Short mmCIF file of C-alpha atoms in Angstrom, two decimals:
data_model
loop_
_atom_site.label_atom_id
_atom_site.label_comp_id
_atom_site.label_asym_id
_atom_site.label_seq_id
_atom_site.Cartn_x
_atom_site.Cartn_y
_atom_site.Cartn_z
CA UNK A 1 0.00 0.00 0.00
CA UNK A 2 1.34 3.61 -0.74
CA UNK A 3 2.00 5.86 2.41
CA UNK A 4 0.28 8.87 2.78
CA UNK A 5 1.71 11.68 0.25
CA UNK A 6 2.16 15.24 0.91
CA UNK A 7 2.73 17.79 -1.84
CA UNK A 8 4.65 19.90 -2.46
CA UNK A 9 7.15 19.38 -0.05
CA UNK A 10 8.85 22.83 0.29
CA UNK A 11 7.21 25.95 0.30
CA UNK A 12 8.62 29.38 0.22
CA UNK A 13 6.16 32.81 0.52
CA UNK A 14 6.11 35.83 1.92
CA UNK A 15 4.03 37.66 4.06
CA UNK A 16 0.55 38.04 3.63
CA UNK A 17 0.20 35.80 0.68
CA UNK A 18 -2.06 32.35 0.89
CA UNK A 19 -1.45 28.88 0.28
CA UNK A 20 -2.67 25.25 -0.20
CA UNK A 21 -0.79 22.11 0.97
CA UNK A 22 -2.06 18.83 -0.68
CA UNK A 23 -2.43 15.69 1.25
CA UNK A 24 -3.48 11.96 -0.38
CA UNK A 25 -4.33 9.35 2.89
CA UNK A 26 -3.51 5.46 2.57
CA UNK A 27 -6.22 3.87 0.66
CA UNK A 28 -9.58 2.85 2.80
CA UNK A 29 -8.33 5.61 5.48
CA UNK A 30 -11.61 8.01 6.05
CA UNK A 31 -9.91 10.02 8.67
CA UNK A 32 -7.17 12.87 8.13
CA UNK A 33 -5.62 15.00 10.68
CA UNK A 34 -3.10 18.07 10.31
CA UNK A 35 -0.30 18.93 12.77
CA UNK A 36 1.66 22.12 12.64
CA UNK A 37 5.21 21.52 14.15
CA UNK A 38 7.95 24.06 15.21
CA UNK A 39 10.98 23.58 17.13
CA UNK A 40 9.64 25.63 20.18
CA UNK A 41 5.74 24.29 20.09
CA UNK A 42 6.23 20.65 18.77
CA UNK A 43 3.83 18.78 17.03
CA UNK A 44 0.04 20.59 17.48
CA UNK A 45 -2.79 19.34 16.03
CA UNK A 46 -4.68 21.79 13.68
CA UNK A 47 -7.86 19.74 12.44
CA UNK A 48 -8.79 16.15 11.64
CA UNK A 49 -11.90 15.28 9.02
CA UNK A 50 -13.73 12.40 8.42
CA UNK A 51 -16.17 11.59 5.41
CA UNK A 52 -15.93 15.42 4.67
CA UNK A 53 -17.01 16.78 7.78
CA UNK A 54 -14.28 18.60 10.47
CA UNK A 55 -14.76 16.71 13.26
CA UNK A 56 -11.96 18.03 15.28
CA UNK A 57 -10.66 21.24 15.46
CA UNK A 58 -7.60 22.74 17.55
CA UNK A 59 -6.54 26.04 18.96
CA UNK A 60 -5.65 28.19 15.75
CA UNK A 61 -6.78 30.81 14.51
CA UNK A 62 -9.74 31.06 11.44
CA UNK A 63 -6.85 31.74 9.08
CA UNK A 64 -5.99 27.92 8.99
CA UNK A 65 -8.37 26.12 7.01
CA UNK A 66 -9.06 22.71 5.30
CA UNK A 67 -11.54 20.48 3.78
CA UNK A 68 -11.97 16.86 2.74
CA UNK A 69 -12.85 15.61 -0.77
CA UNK A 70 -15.22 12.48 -1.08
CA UNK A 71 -12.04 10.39 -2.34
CA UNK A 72 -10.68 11.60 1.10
CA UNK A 73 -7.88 13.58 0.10
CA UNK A 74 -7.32 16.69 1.84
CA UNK A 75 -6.40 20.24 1.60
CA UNK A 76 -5.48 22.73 4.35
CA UNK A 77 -4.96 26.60 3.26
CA UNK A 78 -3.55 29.39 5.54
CA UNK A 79 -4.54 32.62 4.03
CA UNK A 80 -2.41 36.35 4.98
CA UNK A 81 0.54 34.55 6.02
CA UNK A 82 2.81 35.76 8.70
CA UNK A 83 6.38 35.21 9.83
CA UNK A 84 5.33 32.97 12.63
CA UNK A 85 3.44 30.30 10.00
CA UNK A 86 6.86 28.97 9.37
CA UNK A 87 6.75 25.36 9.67
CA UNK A 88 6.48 21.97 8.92
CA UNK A 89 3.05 20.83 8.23
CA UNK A 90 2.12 16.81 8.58
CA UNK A 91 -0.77 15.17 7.62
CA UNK A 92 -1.64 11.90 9.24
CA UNK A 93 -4.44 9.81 8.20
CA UNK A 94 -6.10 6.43 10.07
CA UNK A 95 -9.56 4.12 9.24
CA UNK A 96 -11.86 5.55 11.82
CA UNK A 97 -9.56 8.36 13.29
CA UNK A 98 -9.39 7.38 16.55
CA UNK A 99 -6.84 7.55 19.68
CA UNK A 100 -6.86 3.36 19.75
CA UNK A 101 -5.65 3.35 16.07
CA UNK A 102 -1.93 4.03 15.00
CA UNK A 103 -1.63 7.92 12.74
CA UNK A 104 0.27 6.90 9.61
CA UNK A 105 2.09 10.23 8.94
CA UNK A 106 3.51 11.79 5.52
CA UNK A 107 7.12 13.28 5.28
CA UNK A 108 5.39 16.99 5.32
CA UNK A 109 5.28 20.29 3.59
CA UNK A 110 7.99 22.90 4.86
CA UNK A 111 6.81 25.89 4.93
CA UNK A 112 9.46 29.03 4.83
CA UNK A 113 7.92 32.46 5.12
CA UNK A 114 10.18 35.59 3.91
CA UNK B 1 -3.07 23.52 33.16
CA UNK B 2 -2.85 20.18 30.99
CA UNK B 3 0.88 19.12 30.02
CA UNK B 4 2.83 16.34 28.41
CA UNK B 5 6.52 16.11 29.22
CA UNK B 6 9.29 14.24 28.03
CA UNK B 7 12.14 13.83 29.86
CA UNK B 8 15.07 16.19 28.73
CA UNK B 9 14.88 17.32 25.06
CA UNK B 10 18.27 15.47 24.37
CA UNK B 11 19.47 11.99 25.55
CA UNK B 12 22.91 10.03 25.08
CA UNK B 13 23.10 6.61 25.32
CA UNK B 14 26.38 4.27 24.86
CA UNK B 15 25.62 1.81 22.13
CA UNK B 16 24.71 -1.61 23.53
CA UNK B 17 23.30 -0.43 26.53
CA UNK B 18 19.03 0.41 27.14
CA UNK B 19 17.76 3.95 26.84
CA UNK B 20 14.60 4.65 28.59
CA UNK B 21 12.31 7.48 27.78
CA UNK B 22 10.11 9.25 30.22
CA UNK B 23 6.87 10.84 29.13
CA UNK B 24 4.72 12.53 32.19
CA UNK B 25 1.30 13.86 32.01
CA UNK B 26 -1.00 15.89 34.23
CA UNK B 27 -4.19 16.35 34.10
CA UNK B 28 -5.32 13.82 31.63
CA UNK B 29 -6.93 10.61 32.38
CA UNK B 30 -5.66 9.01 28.68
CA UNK B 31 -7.25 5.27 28.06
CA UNK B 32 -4.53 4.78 25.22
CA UNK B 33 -1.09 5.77 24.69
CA UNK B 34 1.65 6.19 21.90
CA UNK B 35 4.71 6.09 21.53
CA UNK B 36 6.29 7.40 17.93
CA UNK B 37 9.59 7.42 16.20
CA UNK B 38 10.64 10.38 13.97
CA UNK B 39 13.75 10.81 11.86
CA UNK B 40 14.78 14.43 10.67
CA UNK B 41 12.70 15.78 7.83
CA UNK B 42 10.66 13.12 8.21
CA UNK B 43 7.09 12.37 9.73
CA UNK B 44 6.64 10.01 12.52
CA UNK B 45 6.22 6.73 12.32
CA UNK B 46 4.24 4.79 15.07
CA UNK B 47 5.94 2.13 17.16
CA UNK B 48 3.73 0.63 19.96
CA UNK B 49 0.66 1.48 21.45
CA UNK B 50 -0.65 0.71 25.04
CA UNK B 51 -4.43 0.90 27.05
CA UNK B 52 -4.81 2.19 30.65
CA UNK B 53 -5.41 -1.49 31.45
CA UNK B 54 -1.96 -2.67 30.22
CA UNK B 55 0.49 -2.53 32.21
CA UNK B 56 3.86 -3.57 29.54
CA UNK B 57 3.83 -4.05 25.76
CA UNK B 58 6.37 -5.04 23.86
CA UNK B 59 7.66 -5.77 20.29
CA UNK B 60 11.28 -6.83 19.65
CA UNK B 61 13.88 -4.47 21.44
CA UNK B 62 11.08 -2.48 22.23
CA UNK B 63 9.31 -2.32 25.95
CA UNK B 64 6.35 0.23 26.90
CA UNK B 65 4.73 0.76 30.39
CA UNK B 66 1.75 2.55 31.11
CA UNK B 67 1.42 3.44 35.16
CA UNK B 68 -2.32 5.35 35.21
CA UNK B 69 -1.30 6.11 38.83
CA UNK B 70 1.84 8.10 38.42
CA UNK B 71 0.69 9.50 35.14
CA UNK B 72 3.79 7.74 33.61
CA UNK B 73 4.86 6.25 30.48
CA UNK B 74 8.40 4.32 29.89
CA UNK B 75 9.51 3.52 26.84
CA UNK B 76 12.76 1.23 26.77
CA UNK B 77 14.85 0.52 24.31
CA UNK B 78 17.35 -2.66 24.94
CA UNK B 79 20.54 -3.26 23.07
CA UNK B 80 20.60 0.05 21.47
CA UNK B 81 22.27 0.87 18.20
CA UNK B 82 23.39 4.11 16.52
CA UNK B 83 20.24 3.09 14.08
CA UNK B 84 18.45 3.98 16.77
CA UNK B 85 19.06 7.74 17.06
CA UNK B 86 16.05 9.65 16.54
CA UNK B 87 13.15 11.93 18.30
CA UNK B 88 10.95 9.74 20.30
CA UNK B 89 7.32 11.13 20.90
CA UNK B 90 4.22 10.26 22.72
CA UNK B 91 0.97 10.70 22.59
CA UNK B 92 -1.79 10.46 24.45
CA UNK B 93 -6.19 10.79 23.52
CA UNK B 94 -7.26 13.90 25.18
CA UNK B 95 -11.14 15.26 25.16
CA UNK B 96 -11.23 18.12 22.19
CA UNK B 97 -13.85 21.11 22.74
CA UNK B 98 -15.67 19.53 20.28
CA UNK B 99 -16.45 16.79 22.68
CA UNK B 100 -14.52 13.79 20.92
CA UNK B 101 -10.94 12.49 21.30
CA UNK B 102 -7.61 13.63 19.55
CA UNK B 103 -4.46 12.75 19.76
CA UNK B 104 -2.08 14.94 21.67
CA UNK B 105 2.04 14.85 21.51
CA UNK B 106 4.35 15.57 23.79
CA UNK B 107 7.61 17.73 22.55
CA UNK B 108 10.13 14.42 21.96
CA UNK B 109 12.72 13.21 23.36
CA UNK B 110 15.97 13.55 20.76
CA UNK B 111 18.30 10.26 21.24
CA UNK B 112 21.75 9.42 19.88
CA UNK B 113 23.23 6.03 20.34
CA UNK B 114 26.99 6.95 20.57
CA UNK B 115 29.30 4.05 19.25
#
């Protein structure tokens, strides 16, 4: 089975600008979760769907976005990017999404803000 | 306040002998735990898993405890190798605002196997 792909993997903007990372689950995985991880926070979790819907959401603000397509691929856009958005950004996907099942993670998107 | 802590960021270990890995938590009353391997510029890649009603679990060189009373997990690695340097993270199910579980990391653990 393929591992969960992330695209692109580097990223460079600049302030104020917006942009879409691209992540494709393991096949039969419904559920897909997004981590933001820095050196000085770690690994914090953004938002996780399932079938579509955003069933999870953590403490960022509304300029972090995603959605879910019915093949359950996902997207997650940050619009008016600042300095602090620099980052590497992991997807992780599971079947059901839940804390008894393993996350299969992808290798990320790295995010540099100028 | 909630918190997940991992003993010291960085951790040396003589090749050969066991490195163990703390990972402390307050304020959480987790029914499953993680524990997760991650290589630079890579994502993590899960390793073992344990329930509050486990007490060990282990797979190869590999040992996890779970103590629900000191809010404690060990994670043990025997005969280490160099192979074996890496960040180690865990991860425990917390209760979101959104009144379902999610899977919260602690900030890792960095360990080199020195030769």
């Amino acid at each position: 089975k393929a591992g969960v792909t992330q695209t692109p993997r580097y990223l460079i903007k600049t302030r104020g600008q917006q942009v879409t990372l691209s992540c494709s689950p393991i096949s039969g995985h419904r559920s897909v979760s997004w981590y933001q991880q820095t050196p000085g926070q770690g690994l914090q979790f953004l938002f996780e769907y399932f079938s579509e819907t955003q069933r999870n959401k953590g403490n960022f603000p509304g300029r972090f976005s995603g959605r879910q397509f019915s093949n359950s691929r996902s997207e997650m856009n940050v619009s008016t990017l600042e300095l602090g958005d620099s980052a590497l950004y992991l997807c992780a996907s599971s079947v059901e999404g839940r804390p008894r099942e393993p996350q299969h993670f992808g290798d990320g998107t790295r995010l540099s803000i100028l | 306040s909630q918190k997940i802590e991992q003993n010291s960021e960085a951790l040396n270990i003589q090749e050969g002998k066991t490195a163990t890995l703390t990972c402390n938590y307050t304020n959480y009353s987790p029914a499953y735990l993680q524990w997760y391997r991650q290589d630079p510029g890579r994502g993590p890649v899960f390793l073992l898993l344990i329930r509050e009603n486990e007490k060990e679990k282990r797979k190869e060189r590999l040992k996890v405890t779970f103590d629900t009373t000191l809010k404690q997990s060990l994670f043990h690695i025997t005969a280490s190798q160099p192979a074996d340097s890496a960040t180690y993270l865990c991860a425990l199910d917390v209760w979101s605002n959104f009144g379902n579980e999610k899977l919260t990391f602690g900030t890792g653990t960095r360990l080199t196997i020195i030769p």
